[in-house]
Coordinates of C-alpha atoms and ligand atoms in Angstrom, one line a residue:
M1 CA 1.5 -32.8 2.7
Y2 CA 0.8 -36.0 1.1
S3 CA 1.0 -36.5 -2.6
K4 CA -2.4 -37.7 -4.6
K5 CA -0.8 -41.0 -5.1
Q6 CA -0.2 -41.6 -1.5
F7 CA -3.7 -40.5 -0.7
V8 CA -5.3 -42.7 -3.2
S9 CA -3.4 -45.8 -2.0
A10 CA -4.3 -45.1 1.7
V11 CA -8.0 -44.6 0.6
A12 CA -7.7 -47.9 -1.1
A13 CA -6.2 -49.8 1.8
L14 CA -8.5 -48.3 4.1
S15 CA -11.5 -49.7 2.4
M16 CA -10.2 -53.1 2.2
V17 CA -9.7 -53.1 6.4
S18 CA -12.5 -50.9 7.5
G19 CA -14.6 -53.7 8.5
V20 CA -12.1 -54.8 11.0
V21 CA -12.3 -54.0 14.6
S22 CA -9.3 -54.2 16.9
V23 CA -9.9 -52.2 19.8
T24 CA -12.2 -52.4 22.8
C25 CA -13.4 -49.8 25.7
D26 CA -10.8 -51.3 28.2
D27 CA -7.7 -51.3 26.1
P28 CA -4.8 -49.6 28.1
T29 CA -4.0 -48.2 24.8
A30 CA -6.7 -48.4 21.9
T31 CA -5.0 -47.6 18.5
I32 CA -7.5 -46.6 16.1
R33 CA -6.4 -48.2 12.8
T34 CA -9.8 -48.3 10.9
P35 CA -13.0 -46.3 10.6
A36 CA -14.5 -49.1 12.4
D37 CA -12.1 -48.6 15.3
A38 CA -13.0 -45.2 15.5
T39 CA -16.7 -46.2 15.7
Q40 CA -16.1 -48.9 18.2
I41 CA -14.4 -46.1 20.3
A42 CA -17.1 -43.7 19.9
N43 CA -19.6 -46.1 21.0
C44 CA -17.8 -46.5 24.5
D45 CA -19.3 -44.4 27.3
S46 CA -15.7 -44.2 28.7
V47 CA -12.2 -45.3 27.9
E48 CA -10.1 -45.6 30.7
G49 CA -6.6 -45.8 28.7
S50 CA -5.1 -43.7 26.1
V51 CA -6.5 -43.6 22.6
L52 CA -4.0 -43.5 19.6
I53 CA -5.0 -42.5 16.2
A54 CA -2.7 -44.5 13.5
P55 CA -1.9 -42.8 10.2
E56 CA -3.7 -45.5 8.4
A57 CA -7.0 -44.7 10.0
G58 CA -8.1 -42.6 7.6
Q59 CA -8.8 -39.0 6.6
R60 CA -11.8 -38.2 8.8
I61 CA -11.9 -39.6 12.3
D62 CA -15.0 -39.0 14.4
I63 CA -15.3 -40.0 17.9
G64 CA -18.6 -38.6 18.6
G65 CA -21.3 -40.9 20.1
S66 CA -21.6 -42.0 23.6
L67 CA -17.9 -41.2 24.4
T68 CA -17.7 -38.8 27.1
E69 CA -14.3 -39.6 28.9
I70 CA -10.6 -40.6 28.1
G71 CA -8.8 -41.6 31.3
G72 CA -5.7 -41.3 29.3
D73 CA -4.3 -39.4 26.4
L74 CA -5.6 -38.8 23.0
I75 CA -2.8 -38.6 20.4
A76 CA -2.6 -38.1 17.0
Q77 CA 1.1 -37.7 15.7
H78 CA 3.3 -37.7 12.3
N79 CA 0.2 -38.3 10.2
G80 CA -0.1 -36.6 6.9
F81 CA -3.5 -38.0 6.1
I82 CA -5.8 -37.1 8.7
T83 CA -7.9 -34.0 7.7
D84 CA -10.5 -33.9 9.9
F85 CA -10.8 -34.8 13.5
S86 CA -13.9 -34.4 15.8
S87 CA -16.1 -35.7 18.6
S88 CA -19.2 -34.0 19.7
S89 CA -19.7 -35.9 22.9
L90 CA -16.2 -35.8 24.6
E91 CA -16.0 -34.0 27.5
T92 CA -13.0 -35.1 29.3
I93 CA -9.4 -36.3 28.5
G94 CA -7.6 -37.1 31.8
G95 CA -4.3 -36.9 30.2
A96 CA -2.6 -35.2 27.3
F97 CA -4.6 -34.1 24.1
E98 CA -1.5 -34.2 21.7
L99 CA -1.9 -33.3 18.4
V100 CA 1.7 -33.2 16.6
N101 CA 2.7 -33.0 12.9
L102 CA -0.6 -33.4 11.2
T103 CA 0.3 -31.7 8.1
A104 CA -3.3 -32.0 6.6
L105 CA -5.4 -31.5 9.5
S106 CA -7.9 -28.8 8.4
T107 CA -10.9 -29.2 10.9
L108 CA -10.7 -30.0 14.5
S109 CA -14.1 -29.9 16.4
F110 CA -14.5 -31.0 19.8
T111 CA -17.5 -28.9 20.9
S112 CA -18.3 -30.6 24.3
L113 CA -14.6 -30.9 25.5
S114 CA -14.2 -29.0 28.6
E115 CA -11.4 -30.6 30.9
V116 CA -8.1 -32.0 29.6
G117 CA -4.9 -32.7 31.4
S118 CA -3.0 -30.7 29.1
I119 CA -2.8 -29.6 25.5
R120 CA 0.0 -30.0 23.1
W121 CA -0.7 -28.9 19.5
A122 CA 2.4 -28.6 17.3
T123 CA 3.1 -28.5 13.6
L124 CA -0.4 -28.5 12.3
T125 CA 0.6 -26.6 9.3
V126 CA -2.8 -26.1 7.8
L127 CA -5.6 -26.1 10.7
Q128 CA -6.8 -22.4 10.9
E129 CA -9.5 -22.5 13.7
P130 CA -10.3 -25.3 15.9
N131 CA -13.9 -25.5 17.1
L132 CA -13.9 -25.9 20.7
G133 CA -17.5 -24.9 21.5
N134 CA -18.6 -22.5 24.1
P135 CA -17.1 -22.0 27.0
G136 CA -14.7 -24.6 25.5
I137 CA -11.8 -25.8 27.5
T138 CA -12.1 -24.7 31.1
S139 CA -9.7 -27.0 32.8
A140 CA -6.2 -27.9 31.6
E141 CA -2.7 -27.9 33.6
S142 CA -0.8 -26.7 30.6
V143 CA -1.4 -25.7 27.0
I144 CA 1.3 -25.7 24.5
I145 CA 0.3 -24.5 20.9
A146 CA 3.3 -24.2 18.6
D147 CA 4.0 -23.9 14.9
T148 CA 0.4 -24.1 13.6
F149 CA -1.4 -22.1 10.9
L150 CA -3.9 -21.1 13.3
Q151 CA -5.4 -17.6 12.9
R152 CA -7.3 -17.4 16.0
I153 CA -7.4 -19.2 19.2
D154 CA -10.9 -19.0 21.3
G155 CA -12.2 -21.4 23.5
I156 CA -9.2 -21.9 25.7
N157 CA -10.8 -20.6 28.9
V158 CA -9.3 -22.3 31.8
Q159 CA -9.4 -20.4 35.1
S160 CA -6.0 -21.5 36.3
L161 CA -2.8 -23.4 34.8
T162 CA 0.6 -24.1 35.3
N163 CA 1.9 -23.3 32.0
M164 CA 1.0 -21.7 28.5
D165 CA 3.2 -21.5 25.5
I166 CA 2.0 -20.1 22.3
N167 CA 4.9 -19.9 19.7
N168 CA 5.6 -19.7 16.2
N169 CA 2.0 -19.6 14.8
A170 CA 2.9 -17.6 12.0
R171 CA -0.7 -16.6 11.2
L172 CA -2.0 -16.1 14.7
T173 CA -3.6 -12.7 14.9
Q174 CA -6.0 -13.1 17.7
F175 CA -5.6 -14.9 21.2
S176 CA -8.3 -14.3 23.7
T177 CA -8.6 -16.1 26.9
S178 CA -10.6 -15.7 30.1
I179 CA -7.5 -17.4 32.3
R180 CA -7.3 -15.9 35.8
S181 CA -3.7 -17.3 36.8
L182 CA -0.9 -18.9 35.7
S183 CA 1.5 -20.7 38.4
N184 CA 4.8 -21.2 36.4
V185 CA 5.3 -19.9 32.6
L186 CA 3.5 -17.7 30.1
N187 CA 5.3 -17.5 27.1
V188 CA 3.9 -15.8 23.8
Q189 CA 6.3 -15.2 21.1
A190 CA 7.4 -15.5 17.4
N191 CA 3.7 -15.6 16.4
G192 CA 1.8 -13.7 13.6
L193 CA 3.0 -10.2 13.1
N194 CA -0.3 -8.5 13.9
L195 CA -1.2 -10.4 17.1
T196 CA -3.7 -9.4 19.3
L197 CA -3.4 -10.9 23.0
E198 CA -6.3 -10.3 25.2
M199 CA -6.4 -11.7 28.9
P200 CA -9.1 -9.4 30.6
N201 CA -9.4 -11.7 33.7
L202 CA -5.7 -12.2 34.5
E203 CA -4.9 -11.6 38.0
W204 CA -2.0 -13.8 39.0
I205 CA 0.9 -14.7 36.9
A206 CA 4.3 -16.1 37.5
N207 CA 7.2 -15.8 35.0
C208 CA 5.8 -14.2 31.6
T209 CA 7.6 -13.6 28.3
I210 CA 5.7 -11.8 25.6
S211 CA 7.3 -10.9 22.3
N212 CA 6.2 -9.8 18.9
V213 CA 3.0 -8.8 19.9
T214 CA 1.1 -5.9 18.6
T215 CA -1.7 -5.4 21.1
F216 CA -1.8 -6.6 24.7
S217 CA -4.1 -6.0 27.5
A218 CA -4.2 -7.7 31.1
P219 CA -6.1 -5.0 32.8
S220 CA -6.8 -7.3 36.0
L221 CA -3.4 -8.1 36.5
A222 CA -2.7 -7.8 40.2
T223 CA 0.4 -10.0 41.1
V224 CA 3.3 -11.3 39.3
N225 CA 5.5 -13.9 41.1
G226 CA 8.3 -14.4 38.7
S227 CA 9.8 -12.3 36.1
M228 CA 7.7 -10.3 33.5
R229 CA 9.5 -9.5 30.2
F230 CA 8.3 -7.4 27.0
D231 CA 10.8 -8.0 24.2
S232 CA 10.4 -6.7 20.7
N233 CA 6.8 -6.1 20.6
R234 CA 4.8 -3.5 18.8
F235 CA 2.4 -2.0 21.0
Q236 CA 2.3 1.5 21.7
T237 CA 1.1 1.8 25.4
F238 CA 1.2 -0.8 28.1
T239 CA -0.8 -0.4 31.1
A240 CA -1.1 -2.4 34.3
A241 CA -3.4 -0.4 36.3
N242 CA -3.9 -2.9 39.2
L243 CA -0.6 -4.5 39.3
T244 CA 0.6 -3.6 43.0
E245 CA 3.5 -6.2 43.5
V246 CA 6.1 -8.1 41.6
Q247 CA 7.4 -10.7 44.0
D248 CA 10.8 -12.5 43.4
G249 CA 11.4 -11.2 39.7
D250 CA 12.0 -8.6 37.1
I251 CA 10.3 -6.2 35.1
S252 CA 11.9 -5.5 31.7
F253 CA 11.0 -3.8 28.5
I254 CA 13.7 -4.4 25.8
N255 CA 13.4 -3.6 22.1
N256 CA 9.8 -2.2 21.7
P257 CA 10.3 0.3 19.1
E258 CA 6.5 2.0 19.1
L259 CA 6.3 1.9 22.8
T260 CA 5.3 5.4 23.9
N261 CA 3.7 5.2 27.3
I262 CA 4.6 2.5 30.2
S263 CA 2.3 2.7 33.0
F264 CA 2.1 0.8 36.4
P265 CA 0.3 3.5 38.4
S266 CA -0.3 0.8 41.4
L267 CA 3.0 -0.8 41.9
E268 CA 4.7 -0.4 45.0
R269 CA 7.5 -3.1 44.8
I270 CA 9.5 -5.2 42.5
G271 CA 11.2 -8.2 44.4
G272 CA 13.8 -8.1 41.4
G273 CA 15.2 -5.5 39.1
L274 CA 13.7 -3.1 36.7
T275 CA 15.2 -2.9 33.2
I276 CA 13.7 -0.4 30.3
A277 CA 16.3 -0.5 27.2
N278 CA 16.2 0.4 23.7
N279 CA 12.6 1.8 23.4
T280 CA 13.4 4.4 21.1
A281 CA 9.9 5.9 21.1
L282 CA 9.7 6.3 25.0
E283 CA 10.0 10.0 25.7
S284 CA 9.2 9.7 29.4
I285 CA 9.7 6.9 31.9
D286 CA 7.2 8.5 34.5
G287 CA 4.9 5.4 34.7
F288 CA 6.2 4.4 38.3
Q289 CA 4.5 6.9 40.5
R290 CA 4.2 4.7 43.5
L291 CA 7.2 2.5 43.3
E292 CA 8.8 2.2 46.6
R293 CA 11.1 -0.8 46.6
V294 CA 13.2 -2.2 44.0
G295 CA 15.0 -5.6 45.0
G296 CA 17.3 -5.7 42.3
A297 CA 18.9 -2.9 40.1
I298 CA 17.4 -0.3 38.0
A299 CA 18.6 0.3 34.4
F300 CA 16.8 2.9 32.3
R301 CA 18.5 3.4 28.8
G302 CA 16.9 5.0 25.9
S303 CA 16.1 8.3 24.1
F304 CA 14.0 9.7 26.9
T305 CA 14.3 13.5 28.0
E306 CA 12.4 12.5 31.5
F307 CA 12.2 10.1 34.1
G308 CA 11.5 9.8 37.7
L309 CA 10.5 7.7 40.4
P310 CA 9.3 9.8 43.1
E311 CA 8.4 7.6 45.9
L312 CA 11.6 5.5 45.5
N313 CA 12.8 4.6 49.1
D314 CA 15.1 1.5 48.7
V315 CA 17.1 0.1 45.6
V316 CA 19.0 -3.1 46.9
G317 CA 21.2 -3.0 43.6
G318 CA 22.5 -0.1 41.6
V319 CA 20.9 2.6 39.3
E320 CA 22.0 3.2 35.6
V321 CA 20.3 5.7 33.8
V322 CA 21.5 6.5 30.4
S323 CA 19.9 8.7 27.6
T324 CA 20.8 9.7 23.8
E325 CA 19.2 13.1 25.2
E326 CA 20.0 15.5 27.5
I327 CA 18.7 14.6 30.9
D328 CA 21.0 16.6 33.6
D329 CA 17.7 18.3 35.2
A330 CA 15.8 14.8 35.5
C331 CA 19.1 13.3 36.9
Q332 CA 19.5 16.2 39.5
T333 CA 15.8 15.9 40.7
F334 CA 16.4 12.3 41.0
E335 CA 19.6 12.5 42.8
D336 CA 18.0 15.0 45.3
E337 CA 15.1 12.7 45.9
S338 CA 16.7 9.5 46.0
G339 CA 20.5 9.7 46.2
N340 CA 20.9 8.1 49.4
I341 CA 18.6 5.2 49.0
I342 CA 20.6 3.4 46.5
Q343 CA 22.7 0.5 47.7
G344 CA 24.7 -0.4 44.4
E345 CA 26.3 1.8 42.3
Y346 CA 24.8 5.0 40.5
S347 CA 25.2 6.5 37.2
C348 CA 23.1 8.9 35.4
R349 CA 24.2 10.3 32.0
G350 CA 22.7 12.0 29.0
R351 CA 23.5 12.8 25.4
E352 CA 25.4 9.3 25.2
A353 CA 25.2 8.1 21.4
D354 CA 25.2 4.6 22.3
A355 CA 22.6 4.5 25.0
N356 CA 20.3 2.0 23.0
E357 CA 22.9 -0.2 22.3
N358 CA 23.3 -2.0 25.7
T359 CA 20.1 -4.3 26.0
G360 CA 21.2 -6.4 28.9
D361 CA 19.2 -6.7 31.7
A362 CA 19.9 -4.7 35.1
D363 CA 21.1 -7.6 37.3
G364 CA 17.8 -8.4 39.6
S365 CA 19.2 -10.6 42.3
T366 CA 22.6 -9.8 43.4
G367 CA 22.3 -6.4 44.2
T368 CA 24.8 -4.9 41.5
G369 CA 24.3 -2.0 39.1
G370 CA 25.4 -4.8 36.6
S371 CA 24.4 -3.9 33.1
G372 CA 26.7 -5.6 30.6
S373 CA 28.4 -2.4 29.7
D374 CA 31.7 -1.6 30.5
S375 CA 31.6 1.0 33.5
S376 CA 34.2 3.3 31.8
G377 CA 31.4 6.0 31.8
D378 CA 31.3 6.2 35.2
G379 CA 34.2 8.8 35.5
E380 CA 32.5 11.3 33.3
G381 CA 29.0 13.1 33.5
A382 CA 27.1 12.8 36.8
A383 CA 28.1 9.5 37.9
V384 CA 28.3 8.9 41.4
A385 CA 28.9 5.6 43.2
L386 CA 27.1 5.3 46.6
G387 CA 27.4 2.8 49.3
L388 CA 29.0 0.3 47.2
N389 CA 29.6 -2.6 49.5
I390 CA 32.2 -5.6 49.1
N391 CA 29.6 -8.0 48.0
T392 CA 28.4 -5.7 45.2
L393 CA 32.0 -5.2 44.0
V394 CA 32.7 -8.9 43.9
S395 CA 29.4 -9.8 42.3
L396 CA 30.2 -6.7 40.0
A397 CA 33.4 -8.4 38.9
A398 CA 31.7 -11.6 38.5
L399 CA 29.3 -10.4 36.1
G400 CA 32.0 -8.3 34.1
A401 CA 33.7 -11.6 33.4
I402 CA 30.5 -13.4 32.5
F403 CA 29.4 -10.5 30.1
T404 CA 33.2 -10.2 28.5
T405 CA 33.0 -14.2 27.9
F406 CA 29.8 -13.8 26.1
M407 CA 30.4 -10.5 24.2
Ligands
NAG1 C1 6.2 -35.6 10.2 O1 4.9 -36.7 9.8 C2 5.4 -37.2 8.5 C3 4.5 -38.2 8.3 O2 3.2 -37.4 7.8 C4 6.7 -37.8 8.5 O3 7.5 -38.3 7.4 C5 8.0 -36.7 9.1 O4 9.2 -37.5 9.5 C6 7.5 -36.3 10.5 N1 8.3 -35.1 10.6 C7 8.8 -35.1 12.1 C8 9.8 -33.9 12.3 O5 8.6 -36.2 13.0
NAG2 C1 10.6 -18.0 37.3 O1 11.6 -18.2 36.6 C2 13.0 -18.5 37.2 C3 14.1 -18.5 36.7 O2 14.0 -19.3 35.7 C4 12.9 -19.4 38.4 O3 13.8 -19.4 39.2 C5 11.6 -19.3 39.3 O4 11.2 -20.4 40.0 C6 10.2 -19.0 38.4 N1 9.1 -19.0 39.3 C7 7.9 -19.6 39.2 C8 7.0 -18.9 40.2 O5 7.9 -20.4 38.4
NAG3 C1 -3.9 -5.6 12.6 O1 -5.2 -6.2 13.4 C2 -6.1 -5.2 13.6 C3 -7.3 -5.8 14.2 O2 -7.1 -7.0 14.5 C4 -6.7 -4.2 12.2 O3 -7.6 -3.6 12.7 C5 -5.4 -3.8 11.7 O4 -6.0 -3.3 10.3 C6 -4.3 -4.9 11.4 N1 -3.1 -4.3 10.8 C7 -2.4 -4.8 10.1 C8 -1.0 -4.0 9.7 O5 -2.6 -5.8 9.3
NAG4 C1 10.4 -11.4 17.6 O1 11.2 -11.1 18.8 C2 12.2 -11.4 19.0 C3 12.8 -11.4 20.2 O2 12.1 -12.1 21.2 C4 13.0 -10.8 17.9 O3 14.6 -11.2 18.0 C5 12.7 -10.7 16.6 O4 13.3 -9.8 15.6 C6 11.0 -10.3 16.6 N1 10.4 -10.4 15.2 C7 9.9 -9.4 15.0 C8 9.3 -9.5 13.4 O5 9.6 -8.4 15.3
NAG5 C1 -8.7 -3.4 39.9 O1 -8.9 -3.5 41.4 C2 -10.0 -2.9 42.1 C3 -9.9 -3.2 43.3 O2 -9.3 -4.5 43.8 C4 -11.3 -3.7 41.4 O3 -12.4 -3.1 42.2 C5 -11.0 -3.5 40.0 O4 -12.3 -4.4 39.2 C6 -9.9 -4.1 39.4 N1 -10.2 -3.5 37.9 C7 -9.9 -4.5 37.1 C8 -10.0 -4.2 35.6 O5 -9.9 -5.7 37.3
NAG6 C1 6.3 -17.4 44.2 O1 7.5 -18.0 43.7 C2 8.4 -18.6 44.3 C3 9.4 -19.3 43.3 O2 10.0 -18.4 42.7 C4 7.6 -19.9 45.1 O3 8.3 -20.3 46.1 C5 6.5 -19.3 46.1 O4 5.7 -20.2 46.5 C6 5.5 -18.4 44.9 N1 4.4 -17.7 45.7 C7 3.1 -18.3 45.4 C8 2.3 -17.5 46.4 O5 3.0 -19.0 44.6
NAG7 C1 0.0 6.8 29.8 O1 -1.0 6.1 29.9 C2 -1.5 6.3 31.3 C3 -2.6 5.0 31.5 O2 -3.4 4.9 30.3 C4 -2.1 7.6 31.5 O3 -2.7 7.9 32.6 C5 -1.3 8.7 30.9 O4 -1.9 9.9 30.9 C6 -0.3 8.3 29.9 N1 0.7 9.4 29.7 C7 1.0 9.8 28.6 C8 2.2 11.0 28.7 O5 0.2 9.8 27.9
NAG8 C1 17.0 -1.7 19.3 O1 15.7 -1.8 18.7 C2 15.6 -1.7 17.4 C3 14.2 -1.7 17.1 O2 13.5 -2.7 17.9 C4 16.4 -3.0 16.8 O3 16.6 -2.9 15.2 C5 17.9 -2.9 17.3 O4 18.6 -3.9 17.0 C6 18.1 -2.8 18.7 N1 19.2 -2.6 19.2 C7 19.9 -3.5 20.1 C8 21.3 -3.5 20.5 O5 19.2 -4.6 20.3

């Protein structure tokens, strides 16, 4: 935020220099320092290099006019004066569209913009809603939006991108995007306390971490190539009706206190591990009716009374099931069906008061029943160790050492 005094002197300074033009369309980096510079750039058809907005350029910067393309970056940063930034003509930014630490920016309007190399918007503390027109941005490699005042993010409708990171936007309540595939990381966390995240067309995703979300939907999701992690969310149900395979990664649901139903009706294979821990409202883990193969370990820890994996026929790691409730019958059924297909350590115990206290992952890659907990429970209850090989033992020991160090 700027003080009134700073504001007045900035305006005075501007009016003195506003006639001066110091940029051309051909500058490798055109730094806009005056309103006249902005007009000059707006009158270029295209700018090959980058465009920088200097703090002294004024409160309202409009680079709309003839300008349709910036070959390099468009950057405004560390500027407490700019309040409005717009262009109705700009269609393409070849490089990064970076808006960082613009603490007075309240209007952002780029209604023709469709292609950008990447978006990085951070510390935009008063911007409520960007106006990106319709369909908005349809091509970008990566999108990072962090620490803003945005309430909605609409108009980022890229088909496929590498990374998307939406974090610490404290007012964000709605994020809908028609994105189809994400080849590296999707991270959504620490945003508004009532965030609806809708990705109706998302089919393919690599690593993904979703936290602090109240409503989540990705009904078309078919493949996950990486790990999928849901931590501290407030949604009640989770369904991935079309997801058949998680390649090379884990699925985990940890500390989601309102979750009552996890449903993966088509899922057949998980490359890594499966962890469901401390979701205290989840009474039954029965949403994996077709799951056949788990390339890592399985850990179910919670307050459930039922669980089942009827089609399971190969678990490379161990299986640990522990509940605060009585689960003897469910354990028995599971052992009858799956006892001899678990390559790692197996244990199944009910009435364990501390079942929700271990929120560590089942280890996905090394084929252990690794869980961060001590394995002292194994002598009690229905614990049975099956097919434990030397490698498993070695990695279990290594894992134990790591956990001890960190706990
Ligand atoms: C943010 O921008 C202001 C100027 O508006 C500057 O004084 C401050 O140091 C910047 N903050 C960071 C973290 O760069
Ligand atoms: C997912 O993340 C893991 C661990 O950070 C990494 O090894 C892997 O390459 C990532 N997968 C993709 C497809 O980016
Ligand atoms: C959360 O958002 C939904 C719709 O976006 C709204 O219906 C609901 O009342 C909100 N809940 C709270 C607690 O603000
Ligand atoms: C947000 O999620 C993080 C874990 O990712 C958790 O530590 C934090 O408590 C959550 N905040 C709220 C308000 O749920
Ligand atoms: C789920 O997959 C089927 C078969 O591939 C497809 O017809 C259907 O449209 C998909 N559903 C969604 C919501 O994408
Ligand atoms: C899946 O992710 C791995 C890295 O984790 C990568 O080597 C592989 O190419 C990815 N598969 C596809 C189809 O992108
Ligand atoms: C869980 O959700 C799935 C999918 O929406 C539904 O078919 C199933 O009946 C639900 N299970 C319970 C116990 O409500
Ligand atoms: C279990 O979840 C609850 C509610 O989300 C949380 O308060 C608690 O800290 C979690 N326990 C652990 C051990 O993380």
